[in-house]
Coordinates of C-alpha atoms and ligand atoms in Angstrom, one line a residue:
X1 CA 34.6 -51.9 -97.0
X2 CA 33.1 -50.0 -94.1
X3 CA 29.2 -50.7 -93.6
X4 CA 26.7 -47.4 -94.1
X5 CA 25.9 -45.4 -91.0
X6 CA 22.7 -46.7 -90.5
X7 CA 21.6 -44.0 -87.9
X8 CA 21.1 -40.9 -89.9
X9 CA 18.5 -40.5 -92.3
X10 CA 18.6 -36.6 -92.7
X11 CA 18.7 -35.2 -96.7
X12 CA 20.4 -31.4 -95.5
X13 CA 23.6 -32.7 -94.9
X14 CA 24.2 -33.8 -98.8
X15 CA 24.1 -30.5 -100.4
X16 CA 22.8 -30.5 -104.2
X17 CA 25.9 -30.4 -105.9
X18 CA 27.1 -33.3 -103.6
X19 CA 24.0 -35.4 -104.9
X20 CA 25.0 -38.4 -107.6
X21 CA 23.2 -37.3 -110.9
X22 CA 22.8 -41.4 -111.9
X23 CA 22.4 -44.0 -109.5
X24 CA 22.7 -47.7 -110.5
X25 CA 21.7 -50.4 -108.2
X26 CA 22.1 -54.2 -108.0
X27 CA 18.7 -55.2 -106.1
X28 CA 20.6 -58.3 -104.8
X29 CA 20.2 -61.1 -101.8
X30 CA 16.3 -61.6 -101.6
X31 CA 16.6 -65.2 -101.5
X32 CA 19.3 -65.3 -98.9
X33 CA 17.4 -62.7 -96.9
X34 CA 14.1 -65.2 -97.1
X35 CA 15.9 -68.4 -96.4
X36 CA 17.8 -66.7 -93.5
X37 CA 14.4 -66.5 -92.1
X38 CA 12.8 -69.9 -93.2
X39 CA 10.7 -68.4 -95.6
X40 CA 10.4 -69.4 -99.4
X41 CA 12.7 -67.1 -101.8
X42 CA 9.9 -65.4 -103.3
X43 CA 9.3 -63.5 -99.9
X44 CA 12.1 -61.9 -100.0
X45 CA 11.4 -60.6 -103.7
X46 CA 7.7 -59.3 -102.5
X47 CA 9.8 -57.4 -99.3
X48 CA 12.2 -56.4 -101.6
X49 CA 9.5 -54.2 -103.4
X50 CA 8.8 -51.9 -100.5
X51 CA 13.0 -50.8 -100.9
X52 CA 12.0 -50.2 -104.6
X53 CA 9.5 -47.6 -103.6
X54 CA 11.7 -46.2 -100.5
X55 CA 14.4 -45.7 -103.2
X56 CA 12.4 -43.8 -105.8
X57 CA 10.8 -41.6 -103.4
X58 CA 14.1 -40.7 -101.7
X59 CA 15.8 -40.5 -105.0
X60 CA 13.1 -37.9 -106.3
X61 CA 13.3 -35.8 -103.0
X62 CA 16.9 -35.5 -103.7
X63 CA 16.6 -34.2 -107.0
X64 CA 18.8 -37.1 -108.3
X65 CA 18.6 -37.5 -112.4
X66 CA 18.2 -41.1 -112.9
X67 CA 18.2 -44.5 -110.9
X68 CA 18.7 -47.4 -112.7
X69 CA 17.2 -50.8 -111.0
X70 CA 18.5 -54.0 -112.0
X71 CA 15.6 -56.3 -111.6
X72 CA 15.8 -59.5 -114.1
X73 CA 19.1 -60.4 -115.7
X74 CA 19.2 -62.2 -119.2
X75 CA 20.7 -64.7 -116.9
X76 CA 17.7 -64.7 -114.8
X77 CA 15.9 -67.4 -116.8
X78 CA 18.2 -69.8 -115.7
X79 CA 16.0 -70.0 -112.4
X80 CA 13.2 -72.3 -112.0
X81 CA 10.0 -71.9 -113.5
X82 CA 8.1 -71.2 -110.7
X83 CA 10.6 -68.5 -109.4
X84 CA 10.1 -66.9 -113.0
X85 CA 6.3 -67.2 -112.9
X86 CA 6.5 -65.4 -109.3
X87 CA 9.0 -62.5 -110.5
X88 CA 6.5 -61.8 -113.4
X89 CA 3.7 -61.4 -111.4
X90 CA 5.3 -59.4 -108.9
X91 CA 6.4 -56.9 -111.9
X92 CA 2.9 -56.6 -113.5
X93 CA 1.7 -56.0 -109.6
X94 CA 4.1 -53.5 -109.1
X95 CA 3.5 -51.6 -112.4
X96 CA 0.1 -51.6 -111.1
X97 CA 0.5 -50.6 -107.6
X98 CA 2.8 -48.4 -107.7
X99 CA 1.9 -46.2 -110.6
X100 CA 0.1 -43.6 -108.0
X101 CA 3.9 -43.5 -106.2
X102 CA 5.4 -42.4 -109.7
X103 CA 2.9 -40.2 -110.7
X104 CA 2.7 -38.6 -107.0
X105 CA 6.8 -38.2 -107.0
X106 CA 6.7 -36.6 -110.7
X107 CA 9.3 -40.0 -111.4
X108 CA 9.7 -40.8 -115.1
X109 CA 9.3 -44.5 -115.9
X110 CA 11.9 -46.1 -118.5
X111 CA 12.6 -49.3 -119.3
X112 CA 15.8 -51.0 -120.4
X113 CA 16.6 -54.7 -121.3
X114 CA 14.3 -57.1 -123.9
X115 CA 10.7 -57.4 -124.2
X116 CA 10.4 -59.8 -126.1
X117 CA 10.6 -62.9 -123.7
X118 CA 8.4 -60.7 -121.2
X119 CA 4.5 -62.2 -121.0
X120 CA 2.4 -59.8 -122.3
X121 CA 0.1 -58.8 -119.4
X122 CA 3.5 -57.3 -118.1
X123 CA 4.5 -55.3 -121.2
X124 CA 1.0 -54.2 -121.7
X125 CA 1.0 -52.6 -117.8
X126 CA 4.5 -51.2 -118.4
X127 CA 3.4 -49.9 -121.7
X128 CA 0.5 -48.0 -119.4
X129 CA 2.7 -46.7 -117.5
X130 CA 5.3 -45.7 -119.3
X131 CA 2.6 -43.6 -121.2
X132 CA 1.0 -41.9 -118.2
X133 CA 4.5 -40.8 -117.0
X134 CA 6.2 -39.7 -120.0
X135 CA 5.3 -35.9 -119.0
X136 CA 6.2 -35.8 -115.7
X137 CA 9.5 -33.4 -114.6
X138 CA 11.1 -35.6 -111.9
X139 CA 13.6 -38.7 -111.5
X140 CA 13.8 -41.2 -114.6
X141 CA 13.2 -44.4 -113.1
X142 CA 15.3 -46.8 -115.0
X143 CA 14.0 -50.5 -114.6
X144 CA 16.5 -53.1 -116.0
X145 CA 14.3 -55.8 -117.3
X146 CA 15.3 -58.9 -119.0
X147 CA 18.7 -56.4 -119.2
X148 CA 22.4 -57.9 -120.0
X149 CA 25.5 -55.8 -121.2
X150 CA 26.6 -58.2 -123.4
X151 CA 23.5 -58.2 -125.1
X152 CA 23.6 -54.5 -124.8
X153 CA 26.6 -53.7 -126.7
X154 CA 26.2 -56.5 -129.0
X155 CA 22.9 -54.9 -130.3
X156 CA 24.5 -51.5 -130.5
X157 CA 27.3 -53.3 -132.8
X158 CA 24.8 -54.8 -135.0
X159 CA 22.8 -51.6 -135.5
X160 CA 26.1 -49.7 -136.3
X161 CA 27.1 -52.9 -138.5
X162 CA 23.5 -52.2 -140.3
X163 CA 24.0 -48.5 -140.9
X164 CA 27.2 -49.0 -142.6
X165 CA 26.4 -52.1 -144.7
X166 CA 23.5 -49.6 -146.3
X167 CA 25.8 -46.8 -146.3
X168 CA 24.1 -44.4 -143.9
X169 CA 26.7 -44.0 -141.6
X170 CA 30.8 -44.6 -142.6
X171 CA 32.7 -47.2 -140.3
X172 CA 35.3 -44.2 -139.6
X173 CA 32.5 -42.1 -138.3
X174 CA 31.6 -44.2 -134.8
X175 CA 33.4 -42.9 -131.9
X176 CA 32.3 -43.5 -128.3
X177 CA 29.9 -41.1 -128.5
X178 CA 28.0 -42.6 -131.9
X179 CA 28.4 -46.0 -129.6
X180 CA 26.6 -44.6 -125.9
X181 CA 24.2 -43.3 -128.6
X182 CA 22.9 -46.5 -129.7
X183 CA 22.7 -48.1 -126.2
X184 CA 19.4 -48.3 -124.3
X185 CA 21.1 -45.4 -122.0
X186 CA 21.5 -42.7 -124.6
X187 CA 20.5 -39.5 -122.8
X188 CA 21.2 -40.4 -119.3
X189 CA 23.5 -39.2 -117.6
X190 CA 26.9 -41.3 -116.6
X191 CA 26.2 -43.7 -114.0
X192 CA 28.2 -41.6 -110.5
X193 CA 27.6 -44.3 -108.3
X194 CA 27.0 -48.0 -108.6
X195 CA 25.4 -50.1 -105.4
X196 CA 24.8 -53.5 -104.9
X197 CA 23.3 -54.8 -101.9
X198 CA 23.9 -58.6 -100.8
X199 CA 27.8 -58.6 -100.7
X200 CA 28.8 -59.9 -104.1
X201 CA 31.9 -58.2 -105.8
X202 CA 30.6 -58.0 -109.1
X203 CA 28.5 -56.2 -111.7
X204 CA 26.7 -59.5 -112.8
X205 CA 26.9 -58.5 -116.8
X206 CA 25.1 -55.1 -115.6
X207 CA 25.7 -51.4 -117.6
X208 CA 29.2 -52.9 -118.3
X209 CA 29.5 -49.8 -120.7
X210 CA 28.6 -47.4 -118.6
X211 CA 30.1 -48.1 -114.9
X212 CA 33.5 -47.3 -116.6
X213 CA 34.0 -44.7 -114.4
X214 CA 31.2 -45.2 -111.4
X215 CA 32.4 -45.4 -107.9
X216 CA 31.2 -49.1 -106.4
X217 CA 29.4 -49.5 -103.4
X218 CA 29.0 -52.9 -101.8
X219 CA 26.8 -53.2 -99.0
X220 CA 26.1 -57.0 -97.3
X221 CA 23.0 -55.5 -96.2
X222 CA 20.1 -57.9 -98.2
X223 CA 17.7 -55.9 -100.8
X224 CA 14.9 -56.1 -98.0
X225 CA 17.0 -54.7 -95.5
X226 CA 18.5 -52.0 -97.4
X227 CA 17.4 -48.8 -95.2
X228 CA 16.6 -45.2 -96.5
X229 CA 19.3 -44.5 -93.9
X230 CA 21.8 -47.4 -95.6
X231 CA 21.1 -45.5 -98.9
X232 CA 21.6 -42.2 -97.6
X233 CA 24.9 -43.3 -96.4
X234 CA 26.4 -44.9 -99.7
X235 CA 25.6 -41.3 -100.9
X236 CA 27.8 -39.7 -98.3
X237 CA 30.6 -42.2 -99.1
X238 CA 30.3 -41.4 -102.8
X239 CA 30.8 -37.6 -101.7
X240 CA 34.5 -38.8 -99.7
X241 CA 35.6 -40.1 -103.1
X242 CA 38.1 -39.1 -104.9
X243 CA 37.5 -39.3 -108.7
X244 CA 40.3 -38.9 -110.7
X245 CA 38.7 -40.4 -114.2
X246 CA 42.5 -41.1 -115.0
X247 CA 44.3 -37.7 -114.3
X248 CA 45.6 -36.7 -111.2
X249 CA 43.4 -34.8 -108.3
X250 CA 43.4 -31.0 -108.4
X251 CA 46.0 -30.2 -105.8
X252 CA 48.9 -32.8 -107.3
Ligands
LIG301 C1 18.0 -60.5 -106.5 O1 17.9 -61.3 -105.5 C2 16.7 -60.4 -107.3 C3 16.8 -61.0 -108.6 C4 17.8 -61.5 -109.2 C5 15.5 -61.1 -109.4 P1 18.3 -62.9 -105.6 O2 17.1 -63.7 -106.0 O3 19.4 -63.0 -106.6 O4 18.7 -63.2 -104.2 P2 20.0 -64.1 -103.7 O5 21.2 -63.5 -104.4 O6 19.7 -65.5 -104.2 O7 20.0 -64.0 -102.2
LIG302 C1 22.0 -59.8 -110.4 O1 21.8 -60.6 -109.4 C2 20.7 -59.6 -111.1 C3 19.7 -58.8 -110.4 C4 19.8 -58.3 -109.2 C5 18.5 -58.6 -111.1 P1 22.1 -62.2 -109.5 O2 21.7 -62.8 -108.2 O3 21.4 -62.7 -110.7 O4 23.6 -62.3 -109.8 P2 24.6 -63.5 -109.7 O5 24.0 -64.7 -110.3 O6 24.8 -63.7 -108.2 O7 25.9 -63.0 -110.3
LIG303 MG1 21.4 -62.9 -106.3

């Protein structure tokens, strides 16, 4: 797949109705961008923060609906301890830090994924947060925390499953609609375009309902790396893309 134009970092030249309305991203290759340099994994996480805020501000100047940020996996915990510990800290800092950046940008925090294996310091500044920016007009900014698909859809099922066992709902009644309902996405718009930075061909058990139609850019660019000019250009690609959502294009 041909690598983004990194040269041009102009907005102009992706006219509104051009613009993806969801953006989902894959925040991945922060370890292999730190150990490419000698420098312990974790480094690359705390660089990787600075494309976080890079992404939300260009995502609200572009009017874009929603950006979705993958940023702990339910298969996450698999990592040492003290990579965990790190991660953790790094999300209660940034909840912190960066709360004047989404209240400057008008972005609307939402979080996606469970909190129950979360430490509480972290829930209790994403809870703050998520409270101060429940007004605001702009962007939802969508972090994926502690977030799996399977786990995802699974829940959705066993909600259904409940609703039917005590008769609110009938079985015949749930169509795909009912379904997206019950996932943590209800509301958002569908996901246009997918990225994942770092190279790797898959979706990592991320939004596996709702990439059914995205279009998939992989960049080999690492997280840290990932340019406002790298982004802007997976947007221009997504624009060259044919979507046919299983029909044919206009003119055949
Ligand atoms: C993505 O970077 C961030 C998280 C999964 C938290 P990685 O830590 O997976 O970086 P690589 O893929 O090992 O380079
Ligand atoms: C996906 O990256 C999860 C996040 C970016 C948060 P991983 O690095 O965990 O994915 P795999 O293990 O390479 O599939
Ligand atoms: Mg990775």
């Amino acid at each position: 797949m041909a690598e983004p134009d990194s040269t041009i970092d102009r907005l102009e030249d992706i006219p509104p109705a051009d613009r993806p309305a969801h953006i989902a991203i894959i925040m991945d290759g922060n370890g292999r961008w730190a150990t490419s340099r000698d420098l312990p994994r974790i480094e690359g996480h705390r660089r990787g923060v600075n494309t976080v805020r890079m992404i939300s501000e260009t995502c609200a100047e572009l009017g874009v609906e929603a950006v979705t940020l993958y940023c702990l996996s339910s298969e996450n915990w698999k990592r040492p301890q003290p990579e965990l510990d790190f991660l953790m800290h790094l999300l209660e800092q940034y909840l912190v830090e960066e709360r004047r950046t989404i209240m400057d940008q008008g972005l609307r925090l939402k979080v996606i994924g469970r909190r129950d294996r979360l430490p509480p310091g972290v829930i209790e500044e994403m809870d703050r947060t998520l409270e101060m920016s429940a007004a605001n007009p702009g962007t939802q900014l969508v972090l994926a925390i502690d977030y799996g698909g399977r786990d995802e859809i699974t829940r959705a099922a066993r909600d259904l499953a409940i609703d039917v066992a005590a008769g609110k709902i009938s079985a015949d009644s749930i169509d795909e609609a009912t379904f997206a309902s019950r996932l943590s996405t209800a509301g958002l718009p569908e996901i246009d375009l997918m990225i994942r930075t770092g190279g790797d061909m898959r979706v990592s058990n991320f939004l596996l309902w709702q990439l059914s139609y995205a279009e998939l850019f992989v960049t080999e660019t690492c997280w840290p790396d990932f340019s406002r000019a790298d982004f802007l250009s997976s947007i221009r690609q997504f624009k060259t893309r044919q979507r046919r959502f299983g029909g044919l294009n206009v003119n055949e």
